[in-house]
């Protein structure tokens, strides 16, 4: 990011930001003006809220979830008391770590996973183990085999959490297949012997889908409500500057999570909560997301076509994912190509004028040494012409490194 900021000629296919031009300036302006015209409401919004978050917003969030998951209106009302508004999903991830994970506990993640998740888990002293994914997301057979191995080591009672990003994952762009969602919950329940193994469903990219409708959430398969922690955010579909997210957590976790959140901030920014509630209520949010998906769909098509043009046929060891949503493409290079900061490709790419994220950051330290032959690319920020130019530069760097 520093390199990109210092050199505006560089095309950054690295920073996982949303497209600056899409941020909802007009809509936010209208909502703020509307609030200012209602002094009672405006003052209420500018006052502290509660630790768990604005009630009207939480009601609306749960009602929207019911619709998204195809459940009858009102059927999930009982989860409102365990729906907590957070300062982005990052805060929920942190709170879950605090509430659940102790030194030496085991957390299972997808390989590759959201690299920022690894930080709070490592701070808690967790052992983080990666589980392979395929084109349908987390491989349940591999998850089961890993759990069996941990059980054989006598460590099953240390497994606390399975972390998954089911929609257009950061970094892979891959989604968890609809027919793995129920079985994943069933698997976690089956392996919860001496204690509950929770699933953390990080649905950061839910809503950012270009074509096909999204399958019901993993959370919707947790009929008992005691296994899945759902993390959602408005950072990707609305504005990261508002930094608002929410979690629905099992009964057993709500008190510890609220206790720690209370100690941190006794509530996320109340004004931002009222703002988002109004954006949802007035329909402006849904119109915004529809426009966003159209724009990102076009950008993803331009990017994938540019990759096909520049890299198709360069080397049979090069492949990349074709996401149906989100912001990311995951590229695999021939084994032996080191994409890390100290390898040959990164400095060559900077010299050509393009940045990517080295894939090694996205792997847990176990079970194997982190593979180095992947890169994460994003089509979120660059304009269409920059996507084409950035791809051309990446191909030039790759040709150099591969000697082609
Ligand atoms: C998978 C995933 N989870 C969580 C986050 C955190 O987002 P926020 O804290 O802004 O909601 C991000 C942001 O990039 C992400 O990609």
Short mmCIF file of C-alpha atoms and ligand atoms in Angstrom, two decimals:
data_model
loop_
_atom_site.label_atom_id
_atom_site.label_comp_id
_atom_site.label_asym_id
_atom_site.label_seq_id
_atom_site.Cartn_x
_atom_site.Cartn_y
_atom_site.Cartn_z
CA UNK A 1 0.00 0.00 0.00
CA UNK A 2 2.86 2.32 0.91
CA UNK A 3 4.53 1.61 -2.44
CA UNK A 4 1.30 2.28 -4.31
CA UNK A 5 0.64 5.53 -2.46
CA UNK A 6 4.16 6.78 -3.12
CA UNK A 7 4.03 5.92 -6.80
CA UNK A 8 0.75 6.87 -8.53
CA UNK A 9 1.94 5.27 -11.79
CA UNK A 10 1.72 1.84 -10.16
CA UNK A 11 -1.45 -0.17 -10.77
CA UNK A 12 -2.38 -1.80 -7.48
CA UNK A 13 -4.09 -5.12 -7.96
CA UNK A 14 -3.32 -5.62 -4.26
CA UNK A 15 -5.35 -3.40 -1.92
CA UNK A 16 -8.67 -5.05 -1.10
CA UNK A 17 -10.56 -1.77 -0.98
CA UNK A 18 -13.92 -0.99 -2.53
CA UNK A 19 -14.12 1.21 -5.63
CA UNK A 20 -13.78 4.80 -4.46
CA UNK A 21 -16.17 6.12 -7.14
CA UNK A 22 -18.99 3.90 -5.91
CA UNK A 23 -19.13 5.18 -2.35
CA UNK A 24 -22.68 6.35 -1.54
CA UNK A 25 -22.01 10.08 -1.20
CA UNK A 26 -25.42 11.30 -2.39
CA UNK A 27 -27.40 8.77 -0.40
CA UNK A 28 -25.49 9.52 2.80
CA UNK A 29 -25.96 13.26 2.15
CA UNK A 30 -29.73 12.81 1.80
CA UNK A 31 -29.96 10.74 4.97
CA UNK A 32 -27.90 13.18 7.02
CA UNK A 33 -29.98 16.11 5.70
CA UNK A 34 -33.16 14.20 6.52
CA UNK A 35 -31.92 13.58 10.05
CA UNK A 36 -30.90 17.20 10.54
CA UNK A 37 -34.43 18.22 9.60
CA UNK A 38 -35.73 16.16 12.53
CA UNK A 39 -33.91 17.64 15.56
CA UNK A 40 -35.33 15.14 18.07
CA UNK A 41 -34.16 12.18 15.98
CA UNK A 42 -30.88 13.89 15.13
CA UNK A 43 -30.07 14.50 18.79
CA UNK A 44 -30.97 10.95 19.66
CA UNK A 45 -28.58 9.72 16.95
CA UNK A 46 -25.79 11.97 18.16
CA UNK A 47 -26.15 10.63 21.71
CA UNK A 48 -24.56 7.39 23.02
CA UNK A 49 -26.41 4.23 22.13
CA UNK A 50 -26.25 0.85 23.87
CA UNK A 51 -23.52 -1.79 23.89
CA UNK A 52 -25.60 -4.32 21.94
CA UNK A 53 -26.69 -1.69 19.38
CA UNK A 54 -29.76 0.13 18.10
CA UNK A 55 -32.91 -1.95 18.53
CA UNK A 56 -34.66 -0.79 15.35
CA UNK A 57 -31.54 -1.58 13.33
CA UNK A 58 -31.17 -5.03 14.88
CA UNK A 59 -34.83 -5.82 14.19
CA UNK A 60 -34.41 -4.76 10.60
CA UNK A 61 -31.21 -6.79 10.17
CA UNK A 62 -32.88 -9.95 11.40
CA UNK A 63 -35.94 -9.35 9.17
CA UNK A 64 -33.61 -8.96 6.18
CA UNK A 65 -31.81 -12.20 7.08
CA UNK A 66 -35.14 -14.03 7.14
CA UNK A 67 -35.85 -12.80 3.60
CA UNK A 68 -32.33 -13.60 2.32
CA UNK A 69 -32.50 -17.12 3.71
CA UNK A 70 -36.04 -17.69 2.44
CA UNK A 71 -37.55 -18.08 5.90
CA UNK A 72 -41.00 -16.86 6.95
CA UNK A 73 -41.24 -13.29 8.25
CA UNK A 74 -40.93 -13.21 12.02
CA UNK A 75 -39.54 -16.73 12.28
CA UNK A 76 -36.12 -15.59 13.58
CA UNK A 77 -37.35 -12.92 16.00
CA UNK A 78 -35.91 -14.81 18.96
CA UNK A 79 -32.35 -14.08 17.77
CA UNK A 80 -32.72 -10.29 18.11
CA UNK A 81 -31.47 -10.36 21.74
CA UNK A 82 -28.31 -12.10 20.58
CA UNK A 83 -27.71 -9.83 17.58
CA UNK A 84 -24.92 -7.39 18.38
CA UNK A 85 -23.90 -4.39 16.27
CA UNK A 86 -20.11 -4.14 15.96
CA UNK A 87 -17.48 -1.78 14.64
CA UNK A 88 -17.06 -3.74 11.41
CA UNK A 89 -16.83 -7.50 11.34
CA UNK A 90 -13.22 -7.08 12.44
CA UNK A 91 -14.46 -6.24 15.93
CA UNK A 92 -16.68 -9.30 16.06
CA UNK A 93 -13.76 -11.51 15.01
CA UNK A 94 -11.68 -10.00 17.79
CA UNK A 95 -14.45 -10.41 20.37
CA UNK A 96 -15.00 -14.03 19.38
CA UNK A 97 -11.27 -14.68 19.85
CA UNK A 98 -11.37 -13.08 23.29
CA UNK A 99 -14.46 -15.00 24.34
CA UNK A 100 -13.48 -18.37 23.02
CA UNK A 101 -9.82 -18.93 22.33
CA UNK A 102 -7.13 -19.58 24.95
CA UNK A 103 -3.43 -20.31 24.61
CA UNK A 104 -2.97 -23.63 22.81
CA UNK A 105 -6.55 -23.88 21.53
CA UNK A 106 -7.03 -25.00 17.95
CA UNK A 107 -8.73 -22.94 15.23
CA UNK A 108 -9.40 -24.45 11.79
CA UNK A 109 -9.39 -22.18 8.75
CA UNK A 110 -9.69 -22.48 5.00
CA UNK A 111 -6.48 -22.74 2.99
CA UNK A 112 -6.18 -19.95 1.86
CA UNK A 113 -7.98 -17.73 4.35
CA UNK A 114 -8.45 -14.02 5.15
CA UNK A 115 -4.97 -13.21 6.41
CA UNK A 116 -6.14 -10.54 8.85
CA UNK A 117 -8.06 -13.23 10.76
CA UNK A 118 -4.79 -14.97 11.61
CA UNK A 119 -3.53 -11.99 13.65
CA UNK A 120 -6.10 -12.00 16.49
CA UNK A 121 -5.95 -15.81 16.68
CA UNK A 122 -2.17 -15.80 16.97
CA UNK A 123 -2.40 -13.06 19.60
CA UNK A 124 -4.62 -15.40 21.60
CA UNK A 125 -1.92 -18.08 21.30
CA UNK A 126 -4.06 -20.34 19.10
CA UNK A 127 -2.76 -23.14 16.94
CA UNK A 128 -4.23 -22.34 13.53
CA UNK A 129 -4.51 -25.21 11.06
CA UNK A 130 -5.50 -24.90 7.39
CA UNK A 131 -8.03 -27.12 5.63
CA UNK A 132 -7.87 -27.36 1.81
CA UNK A 133 -10.61 -25.90 -0.38
CA UNK A 134 -11.69 -26.87 -3.88
CA UNK A 135 -14.04 -25.13 -6.30
CA UNK A 136 -16.91 -25.78 -3.87
CA UNK A 137 -15.07 -24.17 -0.94
CA UNK A 138 -14.05 -25.85 2.30
CA UNK A 139 -13.53 -29.59 1.76
CA UNK A 140 -15.57 -31.38 4.37
CA UNK A 141 -13.72 -34.67 3.86
CA UNK A 142 -10.43 -32.90 4.63
CA UNK A 143 -11.99 -31.14 7.63
CA UNK A 144 -13.18 -34.48 8.95
CA UNK A 145 -9.73 -36.06 8.38
CA UNK A 146 -8.03 -33.18 10.20
CA UNK A 147 -10.39 -33.53 13.15
CA UNK A 148 -9.71 -37.26 13.23
CA UNK A 149 -5.95 -36.57 13.28
CA UNK A 150 -6.37 -34.07 16.11
CA UNK A 151 -8.44 -36.60 18.02
CA UNK A 152 -5.70 -39.20 17.54
CA UNK A 153 -3.24 -36.69 19.06
CA UNK A 154 -5.58 -36.41 22.05
CA UNK A 155 -6.20 -32.73 21.28
CA UNK A 156 -9.86 -32.73 20.24
CA UNK A 157 -10.88 -30.86 23.38
CA UNK A 158 -8.69 -27.95 22.22
CA UNK A 159 -10.60 -27.38 18.94
CA UNK A 160 -12.74 -24.28 19.46
CA UNK A 161 -13.57 -22.80 16.09
CA UNK A 162 -13.97 -23.47 12.38
CA UNK A 163 -13.64 -20.24 10.37
CA UNK A 164 -15.21 -20.00 6.90
CA UNK A 165 -15.86 -17.23 4.38
CA UNK A 166 -18.72 -18.73 2.39
CA UNK A 167 -19.28 -16.01 -0.23
CA UNK A 168 -16.61 -15.14 -2.80
CA UNK A 169 -13.87 -15.57 -0.24
CA UNK A 170 -11.08 -13.16 0.41
CA UNK A 171 -8.60 -14.21 -0.99
CA UNK A 172 -9.78 -17.05 -3.24
CA UNK A 173 -13.01 -15.69 -4.74
CA UNK A 174 -14.49 -19.17 -4.11
CA UNK A 175 -17.91 -19.73 -2.46
CA UNK A 176 -19.02 -22.56 -0.22
CA UNK A 177 -21.34 -24.83 -2.22
CA UNK A 178 -24.99 -24.81 -1.15
CA UNK A 179 -24.93 -28.55 -0.47
CA UNK A 180 -21.96 -28.28 1.92
CA UNK A 181 -23.58 -25.72 4.22
CA UNK A 182 -25.97 -27.97 6.15
CA UNK A 183 -23.42 -30.83 6.34
CA UNK A 184 -20.79 -28.40 7.71
CA UNK A 185 -23.05 -27.55 10.65
CA UNK A 186 -23.87 -31.20 11.16
CA UNK A 187 -20.13 -32.04 11.12
CA UNK A 188 -19.31 -29.39 13.75
CA UNK A 189 -22.11 -30.68 15.96
CA UNK A 190 -21.01 -34.29 15.55
CA UNK A 191 -17.42 -33.47 16.57
CA UNK A 192 -18.56 -31.36 19.54
CA UNK A 193 -18.02 -34.05 22.16
CA UNK A 194 -16.76 -32.56 25.43
CA UNK A 195 -17.65 -29.00 24.39
CA UNK A 196 -19.14 -27.02 21.48
CA UNK A 197 -17.01 -26.50 18.36
CA UNK A 198 -18.30 -23.27 16.88
CA UNK A 199 -18.37 -22.21 13.23
CA UNK A 200 -17.55 -18.57 12.53
CA UNK A 201 -19.33 -17.67 9.26
CA UNK A 202 -17.66 -14.52 7.98
CA UNK A 203 -20.10 -13.36 5.34
CA UNK A 204 -18.20 -10.17 4.46
CA UNK A 205 -18.95 -10.49 0.74
CA UNK A 206 -22.55 -11.63 1.02
CA UNK A 207 -24.68 -9.37 -1.14
CA UNK A 208 -21.84 -8.76 -3.61
CA UNK A 209 -22.92 -11.41 -6.09
CA UNK A 210 -23.02 -10.70 -9.81
CA UNK A 211 -25.42 -13.28 -11.16
CA UNK A 212 -26.81 -16.36 -9.49
CA UNK A 213 -28.71 -15.91 -6.25
CA UNK A 214 -26.88 -16.72 -3.03
CA UNK A 215 -27.70 -19.95 -1.22
CA UNK A 216 -29.06 -19.73 2.33
CA UNK A 217 -26.39 -18.89 4.89
CA UNK A 218 -24.56 -21.53 6.91
CA UNK A 219 -26.21 -19.90 9.92
CA UNK A 220 -29.67 -20.76 8.57
CA UNK A 221 -28.79 -24.46 8.86
CA UNK A 222 -28.09 -24.11 12.57
CA UNK A 223 -31.66 -24.73 13.66
CA UNK A 224 -30.69 -25.09 17.32
CA UNK A 225 -28.84 -21.75 17.16
CA UNK A 226 -25.94 -23.04 19.27
CA UNK A 227 -23.18 -23.65 16.73
CA UNK A 228 -22.85 -20.87 14.13
CA UNK A 229 -21.60 -17.36 14.83
CA UNK A 230 -22.64 -15.16 11.91
CA UNK A 231 -20.50 -12.10 11.12
CA UNK A 232 -21.80 -9.50 8.67
CA UNK A 233 -20.54 -6.09 7.61
CA UNK A 234 -21.63 -3.03 5.65
CA UNK A 235 -18.01 -2.25 4.71
CA UNK A 236 -18.11 -3.94 1.31
CA UNK A 237 -21.69 -3.30 0.24
CA UNK A 238 -21.98 0.25 1.56
CA UNK A 239 -18.99 2.04 3.11
CA UNK A 240 -15.92 0.91 5.02
CA UNK A 241 -15.65 4.45 6.39
CA UNK A 242 -18.89 3.87 8.34
CA UNK A 243 -17.28 0.69 9.73
CA UNK A 244 -20.46 -1.03 10.83
CA UNK A 245 -21.06 -4.73 11.12
CA UNK A 246 -23.04 -7.11 13.24
CA UNK A 247 -22.96 -10.58 14.64
CA UNK A 248 -25.56 -13.14 15.61
CA UNK A 249 -24.06 -15.31 18.28
CA UNK A 250 -25.18 -18.41 20.16
CA UNK A 251 -26.78 -17.85 23.55
CA UNK A 252 -23.68 -19.14 25.36
CA UNK A 253 -21.48 -16.41 23.82
CA UNK A 254 -23.63 -13.30 23.98
CA UNK A 255 -22.77 -12.33 27.58
CA UNK A 256 -18.98 -12.71 27.26
CA UNK A 257 -19.02 -10.86 23.95
CA UNK A 258 -21.12 -7.99 25.29
CA UNK A 259 -18.97 -7.83 28.42
CA UNK A 260 -15.78 -7.39 26.38
CA UNK A 261 -17.44 -4.99 23.94
CA UNK A 262 -18.71 -2.97 26.88
CA UNK A 263 -15.16 -2.71 28.18
CA UNK A 264 -13.93 -1.61 24.74
CA UNK A 265 -16.43 0.99 23.62
CA UNK A 266 -19.88 0.45 25.23
CA UNK A 267 -21.43 0.50 21.77
CA UNK A 268 -20.44 1.15 18.16
CA UNK A 269 -21.00 4.66 16.72
CA UNK A 270 -24.70 5.32 17.28
CA UNK A 271 -24.94 7.91 14.51
CA UNK A 272 -23.63 5.40 11.95
CA UNK A 273 -26.16 2.84 13.14
CA UNK A 274 -29.05 5.28 12.66
CA UNK A 275 -27.66 6.21 9.25
CA UNK A 276 -27.49 2.61 8.07
CA UNK A 277 -30.95 1.90 9.50
CA UNK A 278 -32.36 4.74 7.40
CA UNK A 279 -30.49 3.58 4.30
CA UNK A 280 -32.05 0.13 4.74
CA UNK A 281 -35.52 1.44 5.55
CA UNK A 282 -35.71 3.81 2.60
CA UNK A 283 -34.57 1.26 -0.01
CA UNK A 284 -31.50 3.35 -0.87
CA UNK A 285 -29.17 0.63 0.36
CA UNK A 286 -30.67 -2.03 -1.90
CA UNK A 287 -30.57 0.27 -4.93
CA UNK A 288 -26.94 1.02 -4.11
CA UNK A 289 -26.01 -2.68 -3.88
CA UNK A 290 -27.73 -3.40 -7.21
CA UNK A 291 -25.65 -0.67 -8.90
CA UNK A 292 -22.50 -1.93 -7.19
CA UNK A 293 -23.01 -5.46 -8.43
CA UNK A 294 -23.50 -4.26 -11.98
CA UNK A 295 -20.26 -2.28 -11.81
CA UNK A 296 -18.20 -5.04 -10.20
CA UNK A 297 -19.64 -7.60 -12.60
CA UNK A 298 -18.39 -5.51 -15.52
CA UNK A 299 -15.00 -4.96 -13.92
CA UNK A 300 -14.59 -8.66 -13.17
CA UNK A 301 -15.40 -9.50 -16.79
CA UNK A 302 -12.86 -6.97 -18.07
CA UNK A 303 -10.25 -8.32 -15.67
CA UNK A 304 -10.85 -11.99 -16.45
CA UNK A 305 -10.77 -11.25 -20.18
CA UNK A 306 -7.49 -9.37 -19.73
CA UNK A 307 -6.03 -12.30 -17.79
CA UNK A 308 -7.16 -14.70 -20.54
CA UNK A 309 -5.54 -12.47 -23.18
CA UNK A 310 -2.27 -11.86 -21.38
CA UNK A 311 -1.68 -15.10 -19.53
CA UNK A 312 -3.74 -17.76 -21.27
CA UNK A 313 -1.29 -20.22 -22.80
CA UNK A 314 1.79 -18.68 -21.12
CA UNK A 315 2.41 -21.72 -18.92
CA UNK A 316 0.23 -24.74 -18.09
CA UNK A 317 1.13 -24.23 -14.40
CA UNK A 318 -0.72 -20.90 -14.27
CA UNK A 319 -4.42 -20.87 -13.34
CA UNK A 320 -6.82 -18.50 -11.64
CA UNK A 321 -10.29 -18.52 -10.13
CA UNK A 322 -13.33 -16.98 -11.89
CA UNK A 323 -15.35 -15.41 -9.07
CA UNK A 324 -19.08 -14.82 -9.34
CA UNK A 325 -18.92 -11.97 -6.84
CA UNK A 326 -16.72 -10.25 -4.28
CA UNK A 327 -13.52 -8.49 -5.24
CA UNK A 328 -10.82 -11.14 -5.59
CA UNK A 329 -9.10 -13.47 -8.04
CA UNK A 330 -6.67 -16.08 -6.72
CA UNK A 331 -3.85 -17.08 -9.03
CA UNK A 332 -1.72 -20.21 -8.83
CA UNK A 333 1.70 -20.13 -10.48
CA UNK A 334 3.99 -23.02 -11.33
CA UNK A 335 5.46 -24.64 -8.22
CA UNK A 336 8.83 -23.18 -7.47
CA UNK A 337 7.85 -19.60 -8.37
CA UNK A 338 8.33 -17.63 -5.16
CA UNK A 339 5.79 -14.77 -5.13
CA UNK A 340 6.93 -13.47 -1.70
CA UNK A 341 8.42 -10.06 -1.03
CA UNK A 342 11.92 -11.59 -1.16
CA UNK A 343 11.30 -13.73 -4.24
CA UNK A 344 12.01 -12.70 -7.83
CA UNK A 345 8.43 -11.88 -8.94
CA UNK A 346 7.53 -9.16 -6.47
CA UNK A 347 10.38 -6.71 -7.21
CA UNK A 348 10.03 -7.40 -10.93
CA UNK A 349 6.30 -6.60 -10.73
CA UNK A 350 7.02 -3.34 -8.90
CA UNK A 351 9.51 -2.50 -11.64
CA UNK A 352 6.86 -3.19 -14.29
CA UNK A 353 4.45 -1.03 -12.28
CA UNK A 354 1.98 -3.46 -10.72
CA UNK A 355 1.31 -4.74 -7.21
CA UNK A 356 -0.25 -7.94 -5.92
CA UNK A 357 -0.56 -9.60 -2.50
CA UNK A 358 1.78 -12.59 -2.04
CA UNK A 359 -0.39 -15.62 -1.38
CA UNK A 360 1.79 -17.00 1.41
CA UNK A 361 0.22 -14.51 3.86
CA UNK A 362 -3.11 -16.28 3.47
CA UNK A 363 -2.02 -19.65 4.81
CA UNK A 364 -2.04 -20.93 8.36
CA UNK A 365 1.33 -22.12 9.70
CA UNK A 366 0.04 -25.71 9.83
CA UNK A 367 -0.20 -28.41 8.53
CA UNK A 368 2.46 -27.76 5.88
CA UNK A 369 4.95 -24.97 5.15
CA UNK A 370 3.10 -22.05 3.54
CA UNK A 371 3.07 -22.46 -0.23
CA UNK A 372 4.67 -19.52 -2.02
CA UNK A 373 3.35 -19.92 -5.55
CA UNK A 374 0.06 -18.03 -5.25
CA UNK A 375 -0.98 -14.41 -5.56
CA UNK A 376 -4.12 -12.52 -4.63
CA UNK A 377 -5.42 -10.03 -7.17
CA UNK A 378 -8.35 -7.64 -6.89
CA UNK A 379 -10.48 -5.82 -9.43
CA UNK A 380 -12.12 -3.65 -6.74
CA UNK A 381 -10.18 -0.41 -6.92
CA UNK A 382 -8.58 -0.01 -10.39
CA UNK A 383 -10.55 1.46 -13.31
CA UNK A 384 -11.24 -0.83 -16.29
CA UNK A 385 -8.30 0.56 -18.31
CA UNK A 386 -6.03 0.12 -15.27
CA UNK A 387 -7.14 -3.48 -14.89
CA UNK A 388 -6.08 -4.18 -18.47
CA UNK A 389 -2.79 -2.31 -18.09
CA UNK A 390 -2.06 -3.91 -14.69
CA UNK A 391 -2.62 -7.36 -16.18
CA UNK A 392 -0.30 -6.57 -19.08
CA UNK A 393 2.40 -5.55 -16.59
CA UNK A 394 1.88 -8.63 -14.44
CA UNK A 395 2.22 -10.81 -17.53
CA UNK A 396 5.48 -9.03 -18.43
CA UNK A 397 6.85 -9.67 -14.92
CA UNK A 398 5.80 -13.32 -15.09
CA UNK A 399 7.35 -13.80 -18.52
CA UNK A 400 10.59 -12.41 -17.16
CA UNK A 401 10.60 -14.67 -14.10
CA UNK A 402 9.61 -17.76 -16.08
CA UNK A 403 12.16 -16.94 -18.80
CA UNK A 404 9.48 -16.95 -21.54
C1 LIG B 1 -13.24 -11.74 4.82
C2 LIG B 1 -13.24 -10.45 5.55
N1 LIG B 1 -13.71 -10.42 6.80
C3 LIG B 1 -13.75 -9.30 7.51
C4 LIG B 1 -13.27 -8.10 6.99
C5 LIG B 1 -13.30 -6.90 7.88
O1 LIG B 1 -14.10 -5.91 7.43
P1 LIG B 1 -14.77 -4.83 8.37
O2 LIG B 1 -14.11 -4.90 9.71
O3 LIG B 1 -14.53 -3.53 7.70
O4 LIG B 1 -16.20 -5.20 8.45
C6 LIG B 1 -12.76 -8.07 5.68
C7 LIG B 1 -12.22 -6.84 5.11
O5 LIG B 1 -11.48 -6.82 4.15
C8 LIG B 1 -12.75 -9.29 4.94
O6 LIG B 1 -12.27 -9.35 3.70
#
